[in-house]
Tab-separated table of C-alpha atoms in Angstrom:
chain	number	residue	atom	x	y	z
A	1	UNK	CA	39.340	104.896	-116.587
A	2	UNK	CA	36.002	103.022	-114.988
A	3	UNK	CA	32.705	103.936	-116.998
A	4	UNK	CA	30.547	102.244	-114.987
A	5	UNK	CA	28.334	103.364	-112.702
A	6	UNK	CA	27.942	103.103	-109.417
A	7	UNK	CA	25.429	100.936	-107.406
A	8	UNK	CA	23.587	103.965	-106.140
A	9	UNK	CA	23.127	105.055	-109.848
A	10	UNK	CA	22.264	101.607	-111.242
A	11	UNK	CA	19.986	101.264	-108.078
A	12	UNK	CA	18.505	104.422	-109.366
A	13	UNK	CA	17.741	103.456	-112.929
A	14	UNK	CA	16.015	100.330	-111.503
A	15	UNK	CA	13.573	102.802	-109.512
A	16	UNK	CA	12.557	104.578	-112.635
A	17	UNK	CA	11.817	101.623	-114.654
A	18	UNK	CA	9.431	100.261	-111.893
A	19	UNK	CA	7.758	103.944	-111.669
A	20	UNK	CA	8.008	104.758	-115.675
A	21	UNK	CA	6.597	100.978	-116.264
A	22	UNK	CA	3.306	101.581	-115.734
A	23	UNK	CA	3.041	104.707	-118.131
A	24	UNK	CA	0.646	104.562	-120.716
A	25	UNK	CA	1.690	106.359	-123.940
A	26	UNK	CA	-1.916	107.365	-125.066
A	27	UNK	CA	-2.961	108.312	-121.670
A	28	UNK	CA	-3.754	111.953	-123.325
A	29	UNK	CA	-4.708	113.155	-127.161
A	30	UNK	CA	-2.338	112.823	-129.510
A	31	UNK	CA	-0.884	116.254	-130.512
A	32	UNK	CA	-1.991	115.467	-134.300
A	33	UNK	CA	-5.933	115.211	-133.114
A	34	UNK	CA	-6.453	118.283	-131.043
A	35	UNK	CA	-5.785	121.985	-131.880
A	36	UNK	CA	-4.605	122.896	-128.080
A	37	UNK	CA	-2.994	121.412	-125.199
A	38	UNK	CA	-3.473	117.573	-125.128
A	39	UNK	CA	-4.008	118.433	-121.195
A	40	UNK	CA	-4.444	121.036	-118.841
A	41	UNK	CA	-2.065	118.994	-115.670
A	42	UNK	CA	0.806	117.085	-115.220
A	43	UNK	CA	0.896	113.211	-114.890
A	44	UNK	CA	0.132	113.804	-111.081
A	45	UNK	CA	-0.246	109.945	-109.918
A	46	UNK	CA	2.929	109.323	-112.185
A	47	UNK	CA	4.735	112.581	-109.857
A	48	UNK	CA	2.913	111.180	-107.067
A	49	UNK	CA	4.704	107.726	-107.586
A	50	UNK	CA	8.242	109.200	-108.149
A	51	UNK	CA	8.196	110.892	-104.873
A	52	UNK	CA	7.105	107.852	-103.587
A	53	UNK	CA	9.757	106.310	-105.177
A	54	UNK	CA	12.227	108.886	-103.906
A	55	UNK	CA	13.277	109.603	-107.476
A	56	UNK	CA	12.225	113.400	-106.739
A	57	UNK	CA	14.803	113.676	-103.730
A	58	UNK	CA	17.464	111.393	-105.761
A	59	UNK	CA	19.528	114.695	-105.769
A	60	UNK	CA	19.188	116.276	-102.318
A	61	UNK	CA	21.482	116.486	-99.784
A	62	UNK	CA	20.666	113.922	-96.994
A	63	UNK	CA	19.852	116.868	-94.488
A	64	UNK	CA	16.936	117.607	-96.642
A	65	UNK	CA	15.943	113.573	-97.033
A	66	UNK	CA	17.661	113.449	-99.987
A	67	UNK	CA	20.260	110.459	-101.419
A	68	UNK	CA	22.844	113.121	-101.953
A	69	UNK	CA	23.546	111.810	-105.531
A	70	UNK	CA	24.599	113.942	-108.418
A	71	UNK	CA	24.231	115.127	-111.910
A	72	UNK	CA	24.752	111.536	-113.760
A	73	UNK	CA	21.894	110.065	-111.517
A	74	UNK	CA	19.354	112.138	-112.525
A	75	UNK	CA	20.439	111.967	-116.648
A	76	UNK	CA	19.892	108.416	-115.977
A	77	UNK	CA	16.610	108.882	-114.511
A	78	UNK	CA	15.918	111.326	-117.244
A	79	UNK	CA	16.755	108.784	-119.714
A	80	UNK	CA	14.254	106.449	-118.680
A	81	UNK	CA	11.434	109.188	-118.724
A	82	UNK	CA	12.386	109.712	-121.964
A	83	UNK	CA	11.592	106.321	-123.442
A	84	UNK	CA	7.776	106.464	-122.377
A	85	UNK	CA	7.380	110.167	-122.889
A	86	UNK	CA	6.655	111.180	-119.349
A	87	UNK	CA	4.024	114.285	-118.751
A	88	UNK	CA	6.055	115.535	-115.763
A	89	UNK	CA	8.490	118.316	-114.904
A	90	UNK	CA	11.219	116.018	-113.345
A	91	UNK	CA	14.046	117.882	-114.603
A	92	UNK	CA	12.787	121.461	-114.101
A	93	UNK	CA	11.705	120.260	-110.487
A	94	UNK	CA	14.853	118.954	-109.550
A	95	UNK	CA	17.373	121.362	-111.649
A	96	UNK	CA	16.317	124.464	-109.710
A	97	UNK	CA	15.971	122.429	-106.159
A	98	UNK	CA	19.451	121.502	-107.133
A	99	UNK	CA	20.349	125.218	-107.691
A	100	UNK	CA	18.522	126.087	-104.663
A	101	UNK	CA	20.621	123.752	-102.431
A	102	UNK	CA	23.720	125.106	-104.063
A	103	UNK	CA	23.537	128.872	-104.283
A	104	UNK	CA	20.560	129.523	-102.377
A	105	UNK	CA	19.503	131.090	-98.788
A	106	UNK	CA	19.558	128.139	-96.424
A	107	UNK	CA	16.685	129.294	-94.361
A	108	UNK	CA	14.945	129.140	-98.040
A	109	UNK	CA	16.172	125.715	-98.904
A	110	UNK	CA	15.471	124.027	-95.327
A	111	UNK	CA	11.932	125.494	-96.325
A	112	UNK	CA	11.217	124.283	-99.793
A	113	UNK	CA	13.424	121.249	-100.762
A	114	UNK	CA	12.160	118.434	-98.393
A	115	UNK	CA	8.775	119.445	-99.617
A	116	UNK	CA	10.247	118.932	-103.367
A	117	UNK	CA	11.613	115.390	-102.493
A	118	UNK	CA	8.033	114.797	-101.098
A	119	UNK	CA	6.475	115.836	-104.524
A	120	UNK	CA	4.222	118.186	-102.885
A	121	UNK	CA	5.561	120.873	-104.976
A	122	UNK	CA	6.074	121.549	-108.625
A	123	UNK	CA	9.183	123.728	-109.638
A	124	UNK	CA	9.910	125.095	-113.136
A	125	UNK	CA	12.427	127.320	-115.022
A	126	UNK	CA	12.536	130.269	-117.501
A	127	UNK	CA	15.085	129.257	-120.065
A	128	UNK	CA	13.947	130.755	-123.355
A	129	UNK	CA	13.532	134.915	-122.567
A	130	UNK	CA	11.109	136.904	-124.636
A	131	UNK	CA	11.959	135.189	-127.690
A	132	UNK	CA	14.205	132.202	-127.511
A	133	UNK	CA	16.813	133.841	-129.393
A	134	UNK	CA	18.670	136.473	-126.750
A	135	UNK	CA	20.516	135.206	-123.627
A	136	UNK	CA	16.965	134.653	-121.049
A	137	UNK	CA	18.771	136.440	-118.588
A	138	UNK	CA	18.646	139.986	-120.594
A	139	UNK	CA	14.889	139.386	-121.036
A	140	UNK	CA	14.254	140.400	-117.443
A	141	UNK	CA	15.636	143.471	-114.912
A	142	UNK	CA	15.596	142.867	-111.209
A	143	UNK	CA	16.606	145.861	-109.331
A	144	UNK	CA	16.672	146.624	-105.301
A	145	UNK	CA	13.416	147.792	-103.582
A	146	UNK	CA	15.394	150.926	-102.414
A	147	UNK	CA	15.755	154.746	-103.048
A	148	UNK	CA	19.533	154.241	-102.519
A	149	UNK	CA	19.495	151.684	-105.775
A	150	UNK	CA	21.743	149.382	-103.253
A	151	UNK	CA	20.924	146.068	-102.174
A	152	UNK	CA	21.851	145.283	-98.541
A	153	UNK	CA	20.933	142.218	-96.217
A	154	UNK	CA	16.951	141.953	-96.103
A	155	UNK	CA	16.681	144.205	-99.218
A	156	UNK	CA	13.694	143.302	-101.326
A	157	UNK	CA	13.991	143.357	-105.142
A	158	UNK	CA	11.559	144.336	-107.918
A	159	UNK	CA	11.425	142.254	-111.339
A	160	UNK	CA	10.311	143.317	-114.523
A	161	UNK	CA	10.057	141.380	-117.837
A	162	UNK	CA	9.001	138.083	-119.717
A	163	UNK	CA	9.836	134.983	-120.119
A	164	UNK	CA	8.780	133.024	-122.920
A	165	UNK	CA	7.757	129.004	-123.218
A	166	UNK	CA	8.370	128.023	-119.515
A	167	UNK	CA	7.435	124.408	-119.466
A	168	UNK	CA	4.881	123.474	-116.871
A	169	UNK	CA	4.056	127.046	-116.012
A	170	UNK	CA	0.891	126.469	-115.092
A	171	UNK	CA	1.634	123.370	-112.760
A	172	UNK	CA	4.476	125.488	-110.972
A	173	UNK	CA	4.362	126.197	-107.455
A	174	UNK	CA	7.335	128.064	-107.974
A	175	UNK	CA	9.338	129.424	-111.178
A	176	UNK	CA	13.138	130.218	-111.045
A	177	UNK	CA	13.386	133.317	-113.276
A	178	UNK	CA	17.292	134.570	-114.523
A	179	UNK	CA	17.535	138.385	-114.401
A	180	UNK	CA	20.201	141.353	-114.774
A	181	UNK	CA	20.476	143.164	-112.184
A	182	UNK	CA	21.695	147.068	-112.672
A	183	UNK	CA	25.434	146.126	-112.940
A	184	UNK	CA	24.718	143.487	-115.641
A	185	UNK	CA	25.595	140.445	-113.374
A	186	UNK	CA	22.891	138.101	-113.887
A	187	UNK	CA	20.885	136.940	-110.741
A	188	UNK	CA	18.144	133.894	-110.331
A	189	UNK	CA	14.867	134.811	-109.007
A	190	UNK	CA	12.126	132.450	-107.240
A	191	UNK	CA	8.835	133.726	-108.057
A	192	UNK	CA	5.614	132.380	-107.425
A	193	UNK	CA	2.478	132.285	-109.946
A	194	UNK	CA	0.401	134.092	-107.240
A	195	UNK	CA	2.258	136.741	-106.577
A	196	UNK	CA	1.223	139.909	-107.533
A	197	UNK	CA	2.130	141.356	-110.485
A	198	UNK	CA	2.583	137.849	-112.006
A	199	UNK	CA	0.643	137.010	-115.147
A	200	UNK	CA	1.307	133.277	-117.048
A	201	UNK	CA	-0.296	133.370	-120.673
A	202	UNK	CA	-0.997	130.336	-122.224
A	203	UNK	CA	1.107	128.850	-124.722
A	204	UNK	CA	1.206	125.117	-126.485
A	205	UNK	CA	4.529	123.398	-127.604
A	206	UNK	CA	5.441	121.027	-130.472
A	207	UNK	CA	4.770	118.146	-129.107
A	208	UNK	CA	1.104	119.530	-127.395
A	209	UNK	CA	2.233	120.169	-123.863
A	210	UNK	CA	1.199	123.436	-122.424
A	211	UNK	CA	4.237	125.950	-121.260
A	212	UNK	CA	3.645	129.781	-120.047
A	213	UNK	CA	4.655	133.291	-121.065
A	214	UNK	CA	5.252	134.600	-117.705
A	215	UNK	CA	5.084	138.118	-117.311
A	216	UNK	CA	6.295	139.816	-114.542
A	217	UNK	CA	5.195	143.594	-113.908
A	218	UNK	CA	6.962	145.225	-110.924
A	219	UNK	CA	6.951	142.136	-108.540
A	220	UNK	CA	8.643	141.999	-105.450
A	221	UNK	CA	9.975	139.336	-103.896
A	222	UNK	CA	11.958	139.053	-100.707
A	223	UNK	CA	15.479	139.032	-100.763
A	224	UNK	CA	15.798	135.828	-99.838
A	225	UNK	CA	14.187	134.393	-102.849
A	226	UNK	CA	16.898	136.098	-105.195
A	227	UNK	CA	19.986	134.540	-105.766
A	228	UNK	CA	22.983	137.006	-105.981
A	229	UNK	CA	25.376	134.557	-107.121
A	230	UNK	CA	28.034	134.602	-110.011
A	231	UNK	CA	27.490	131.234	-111.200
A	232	UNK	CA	23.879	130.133	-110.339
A	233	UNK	CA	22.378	130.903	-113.514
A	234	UNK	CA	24.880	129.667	-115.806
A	235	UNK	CA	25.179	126.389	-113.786
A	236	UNK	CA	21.263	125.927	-113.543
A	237	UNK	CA	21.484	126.310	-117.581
A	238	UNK	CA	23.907	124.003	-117.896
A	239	UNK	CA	21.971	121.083	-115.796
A	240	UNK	CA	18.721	122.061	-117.553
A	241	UNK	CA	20.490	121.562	-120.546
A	242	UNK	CA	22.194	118.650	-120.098
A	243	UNK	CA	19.376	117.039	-118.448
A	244	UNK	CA	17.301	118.050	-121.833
A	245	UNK	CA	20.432	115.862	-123.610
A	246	UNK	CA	20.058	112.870	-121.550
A	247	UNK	CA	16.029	113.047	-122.655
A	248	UNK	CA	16.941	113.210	-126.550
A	249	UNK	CA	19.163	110.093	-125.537
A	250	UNK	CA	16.378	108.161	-123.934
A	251	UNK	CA	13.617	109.168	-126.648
A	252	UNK	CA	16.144	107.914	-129.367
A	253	UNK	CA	16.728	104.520	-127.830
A	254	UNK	CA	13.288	104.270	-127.581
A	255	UNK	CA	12.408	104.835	-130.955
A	256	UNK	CA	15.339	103.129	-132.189
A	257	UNK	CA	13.984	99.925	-130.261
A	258	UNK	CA	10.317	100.142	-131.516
A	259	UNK	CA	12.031	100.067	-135.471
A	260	UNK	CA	13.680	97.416	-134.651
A	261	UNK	CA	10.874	95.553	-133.465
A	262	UNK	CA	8.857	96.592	-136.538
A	263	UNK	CA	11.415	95.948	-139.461
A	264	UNK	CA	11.658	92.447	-137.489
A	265	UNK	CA	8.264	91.982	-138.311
A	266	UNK	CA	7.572	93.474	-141.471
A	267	UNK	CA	8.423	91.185	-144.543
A	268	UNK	CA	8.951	92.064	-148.049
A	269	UNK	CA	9.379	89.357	-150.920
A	270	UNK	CA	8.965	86.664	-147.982
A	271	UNK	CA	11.786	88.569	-145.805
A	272	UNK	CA	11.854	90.679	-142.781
A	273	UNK	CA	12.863	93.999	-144.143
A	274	UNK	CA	15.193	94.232	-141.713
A	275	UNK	CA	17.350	91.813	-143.213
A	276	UNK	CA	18.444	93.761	-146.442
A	277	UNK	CA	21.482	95.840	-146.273
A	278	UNK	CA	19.417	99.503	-147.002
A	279	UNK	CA	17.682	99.465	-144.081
A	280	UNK	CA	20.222	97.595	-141.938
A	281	UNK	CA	22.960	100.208	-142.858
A	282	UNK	CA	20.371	103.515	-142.136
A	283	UNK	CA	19.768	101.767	-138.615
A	284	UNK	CA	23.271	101.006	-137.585
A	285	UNK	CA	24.104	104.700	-138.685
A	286	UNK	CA	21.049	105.861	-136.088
A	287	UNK	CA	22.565	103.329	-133.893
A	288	UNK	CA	26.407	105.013	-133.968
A	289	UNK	CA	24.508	108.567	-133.775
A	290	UNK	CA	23.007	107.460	-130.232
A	291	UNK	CA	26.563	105.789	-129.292
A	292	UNK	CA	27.735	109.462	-129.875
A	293	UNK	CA	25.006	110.959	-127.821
A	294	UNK	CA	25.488	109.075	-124.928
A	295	UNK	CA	29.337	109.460	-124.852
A	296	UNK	CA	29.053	112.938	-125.039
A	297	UNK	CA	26.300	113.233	-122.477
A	298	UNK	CA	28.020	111.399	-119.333
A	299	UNK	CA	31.101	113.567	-120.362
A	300	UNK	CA	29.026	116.557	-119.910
A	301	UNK	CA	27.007	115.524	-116.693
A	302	UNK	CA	30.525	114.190	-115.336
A	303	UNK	CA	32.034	117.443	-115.830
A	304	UNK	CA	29.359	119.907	-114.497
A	305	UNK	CA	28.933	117.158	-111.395
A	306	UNK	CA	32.563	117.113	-110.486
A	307	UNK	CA	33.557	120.498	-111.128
A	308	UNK	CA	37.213	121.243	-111.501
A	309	UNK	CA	39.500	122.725	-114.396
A	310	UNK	CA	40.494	121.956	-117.764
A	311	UNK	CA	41.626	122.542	-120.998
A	312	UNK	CA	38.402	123.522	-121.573
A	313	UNK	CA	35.581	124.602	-119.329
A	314	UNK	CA	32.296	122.794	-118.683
A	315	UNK	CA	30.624	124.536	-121.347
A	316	UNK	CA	32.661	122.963	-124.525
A	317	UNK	CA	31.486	119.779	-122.972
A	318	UNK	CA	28.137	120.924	-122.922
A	319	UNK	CA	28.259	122.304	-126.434
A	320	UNK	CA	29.440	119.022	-127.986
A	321	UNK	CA	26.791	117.124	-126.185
A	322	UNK	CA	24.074	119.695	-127.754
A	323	UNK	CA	26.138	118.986	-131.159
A	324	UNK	CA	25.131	115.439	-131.059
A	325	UNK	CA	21.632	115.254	-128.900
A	326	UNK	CA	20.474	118.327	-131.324
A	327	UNK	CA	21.305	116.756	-134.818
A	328	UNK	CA	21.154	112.669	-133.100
A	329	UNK	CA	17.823	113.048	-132.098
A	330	UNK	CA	16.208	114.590	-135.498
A	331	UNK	CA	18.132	111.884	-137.432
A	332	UNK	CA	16.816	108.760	-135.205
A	333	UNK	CA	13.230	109.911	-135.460
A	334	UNK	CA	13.320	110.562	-139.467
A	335	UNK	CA	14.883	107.265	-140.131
A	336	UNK	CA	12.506	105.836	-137.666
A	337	UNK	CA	9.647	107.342	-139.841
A	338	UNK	CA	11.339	106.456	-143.207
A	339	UNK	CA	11.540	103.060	-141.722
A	340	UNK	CA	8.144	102.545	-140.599
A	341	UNK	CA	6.441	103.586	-143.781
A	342	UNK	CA	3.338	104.819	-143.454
A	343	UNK	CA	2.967	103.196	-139.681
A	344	UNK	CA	4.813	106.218	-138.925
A	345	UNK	CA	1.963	108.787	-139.219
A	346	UNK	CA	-0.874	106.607	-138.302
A	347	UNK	CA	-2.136	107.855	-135.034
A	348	UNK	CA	-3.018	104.686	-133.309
A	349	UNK	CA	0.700	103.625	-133.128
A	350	UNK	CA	3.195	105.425	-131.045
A	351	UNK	CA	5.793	106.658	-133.084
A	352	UNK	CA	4.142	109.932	-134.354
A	353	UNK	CA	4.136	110.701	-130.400
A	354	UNK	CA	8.053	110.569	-129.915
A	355	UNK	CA	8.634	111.975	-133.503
A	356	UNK	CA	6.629	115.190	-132.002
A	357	UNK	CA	8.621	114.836	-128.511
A	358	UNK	CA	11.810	114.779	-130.632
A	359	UNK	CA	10.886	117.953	-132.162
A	360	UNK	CA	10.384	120.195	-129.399
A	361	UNK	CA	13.508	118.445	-127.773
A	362	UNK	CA	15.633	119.999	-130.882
A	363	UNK	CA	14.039	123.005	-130.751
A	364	UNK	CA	14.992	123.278	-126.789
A	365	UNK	CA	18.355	122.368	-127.831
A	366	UNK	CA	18.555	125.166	-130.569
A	367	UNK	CA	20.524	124.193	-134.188
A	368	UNK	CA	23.637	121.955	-134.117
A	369	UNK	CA	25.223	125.132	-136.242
A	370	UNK	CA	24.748	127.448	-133.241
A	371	UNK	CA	26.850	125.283	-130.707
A	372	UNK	CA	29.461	124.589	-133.103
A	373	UNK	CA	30.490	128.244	-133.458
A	374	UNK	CA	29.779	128.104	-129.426
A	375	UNK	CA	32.551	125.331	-129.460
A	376	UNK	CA	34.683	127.321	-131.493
A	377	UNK	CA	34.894	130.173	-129.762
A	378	UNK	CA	35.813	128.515	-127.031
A	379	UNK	CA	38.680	126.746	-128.233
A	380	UNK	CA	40.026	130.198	-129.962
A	381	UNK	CA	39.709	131.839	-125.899
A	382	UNK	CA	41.178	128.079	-124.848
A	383	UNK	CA	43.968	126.870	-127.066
A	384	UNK	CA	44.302	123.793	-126.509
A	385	UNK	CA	47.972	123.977	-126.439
């Protein structure tokens, strides 16, 4: 087996950490200081500089100026994002162009996507439903703008619903929405803030970003914009959560890296703390916790990227990498804090930022608990024989 990767993805990596290099952590608020959003917009000169740095169109086919590479490339990307806590939707933006390119109407996607590689437009996704708890896709109906109930070529459809804590809602040119259509199949909408019958209420996350309830009250959309396909939604929410993985896998080496630095640095009894064998041991467990994570991760990426059978399907990869990022992440930034001392929740240094970042990455992620009974139902419909 060859773990490595490739030149295009390594080429990749170096991209981001020219863009992501000139990121400034305190660029907005800290989320401990202000009571709302710490801002109202993206990072747009950061976006600005990944389309310039073709790091928006990494994923695209060539026909639509893209580099044509996959899954793993953009995790990598992600990573690096991760590690200086980018204010951008790069993995919304390029999840749903990648579902668009796959499942969608080509007319649609010869429209849209080389304008997405250009970073002249802002895509997002509805993940969580009305409450974050029930599948998203049961949290909205789509149904066929016809007396007969049937959808035929050129049918419009009507959507009806909410969804709840879509990040960068109000950024979004355009919002991919999962729906259940009358026969219970679940179809992917594109929906547009301006369209009528579309409300987006503010809402603020963990970590002080602003997301959206999006309602939707009888709005139509052309048929074209709907997705009627088996596996679009369920791939999309496997890529957006991956791609949320490979982010709890950047933050984590991040913070890991700044302890290091610190218990370097910081002596106790005339030696650096990081010398005696307590705080040694509590890193190198952090350190075998983000070993785990990133294992698991490129197993899951490879997997959805490749396609294929198995044993077991994509999503028992997927689970165990949620197992890991989920419980990985929390554990890095609490030893980071224990660590640090009381560095950890002074404002002027960084740390409190990713601790906050880790936070609303776990609760994206949903409990380590949850995925293991995921995992095991799988195995009990998959014996692994």
């Amino acid at each position: 087996m060859d773990f490595t990767f490739t030149e295009e993805q390594q080429a990749a990596v170096e991209a981001a950490q020219a863009v992501f290099s000139g990121v400034t952590l305190d660029a907005v608020p800290s989320p401990a200081l202000v009571p709302g959003a710490v801002a109202e917009d993206i990072d747009r000169p950061l976006w600005a500089a990944l389309a310039t740095g073709d790091l928006l169109s990494l994923t695209l086919a060539p026909e639509y100026g893209g580099a044509g590479l996959d899954l793993v490339a953009l995790c990598l990307v992600l990573r690096e994002s991760a590690k200086v806590l980018a204010r951008v939707p790069l993995l919304e933006t390029c999840a749903v162009a990648m579902a668009l390119q796959r499942h969608g109407d080509r007319g649609l996607a010869a429209e849209l996507l080389p304008r997405i590689g250009r970073g002249e437009l802002v895509l997002t996704a509805g993940a969580n439903g009305r409450t974050g708890h029930d599948p998203a896709e049961l949290a909205v109906t789509a149904r066929p703008d016809d007396a007969s109930g049937i959808a035929t070529a050129g049918t419009d459809w009507v959507l009806d619903g909410v969804q709840s804590g879509v990040p960068w809602a109000q950024a979004a040119d355009w919002i991919a929405v999962p729906a259940h259509a009358g026969d219970g199949r679940a179809v992917l909408a594109l929906v547009r803030p301006g369209d009528d019958g579309v409300t987006i209420a503010e809402q603020v996350s963990t970590n002080g970003e602003l997301l959206g309830e999006v309602r939707l009250d009888a709005v139509r959309i052309e048929g074209r914009r709907l997705i009627d396909n088996a596996d679009a939604w369920e791939w999309l929410r496997s890529v957006l959560t991956v791609g949320t993985c490979a982010l709890a896998l950047g933050l984590g080496e991040a913070v890991l890296t700044m302890t290091s630095q610190y218990t370097g640095k910081r002596e106790q009894f005339g030696f650096p703390v990081a010398t005696f064998q307590a705080v040694a041991v509590q890193a190198a467990d952090r350190y075998i916790d983000l070993r785990a994570m990133e294992v698991t991760l490129w197993q899951a990426a490879w997997r959805i990227a490749v396609g294929g059978t198995g044993v077991l399907p994509p999503a028992g990869d997927v689970a165990v990498a949620k197992i890991w990022a989920s419980d990985g992440v929390r554990r890095v930034v609490q030893t980071a804090q224990h660590l640090h001392g009381g560095f950890g929740a002074d404002t002027d240094y960084p740390l409190h930022r990713f601790h906050a970042w880790a936070k609303q990455i776990e609760l994206s992620l949903g409990p380590a608990a949850a995925h293991e009974e995921a995992l095991g139902d799988l195995l009990a419909a998959h014996p692994l024989d």
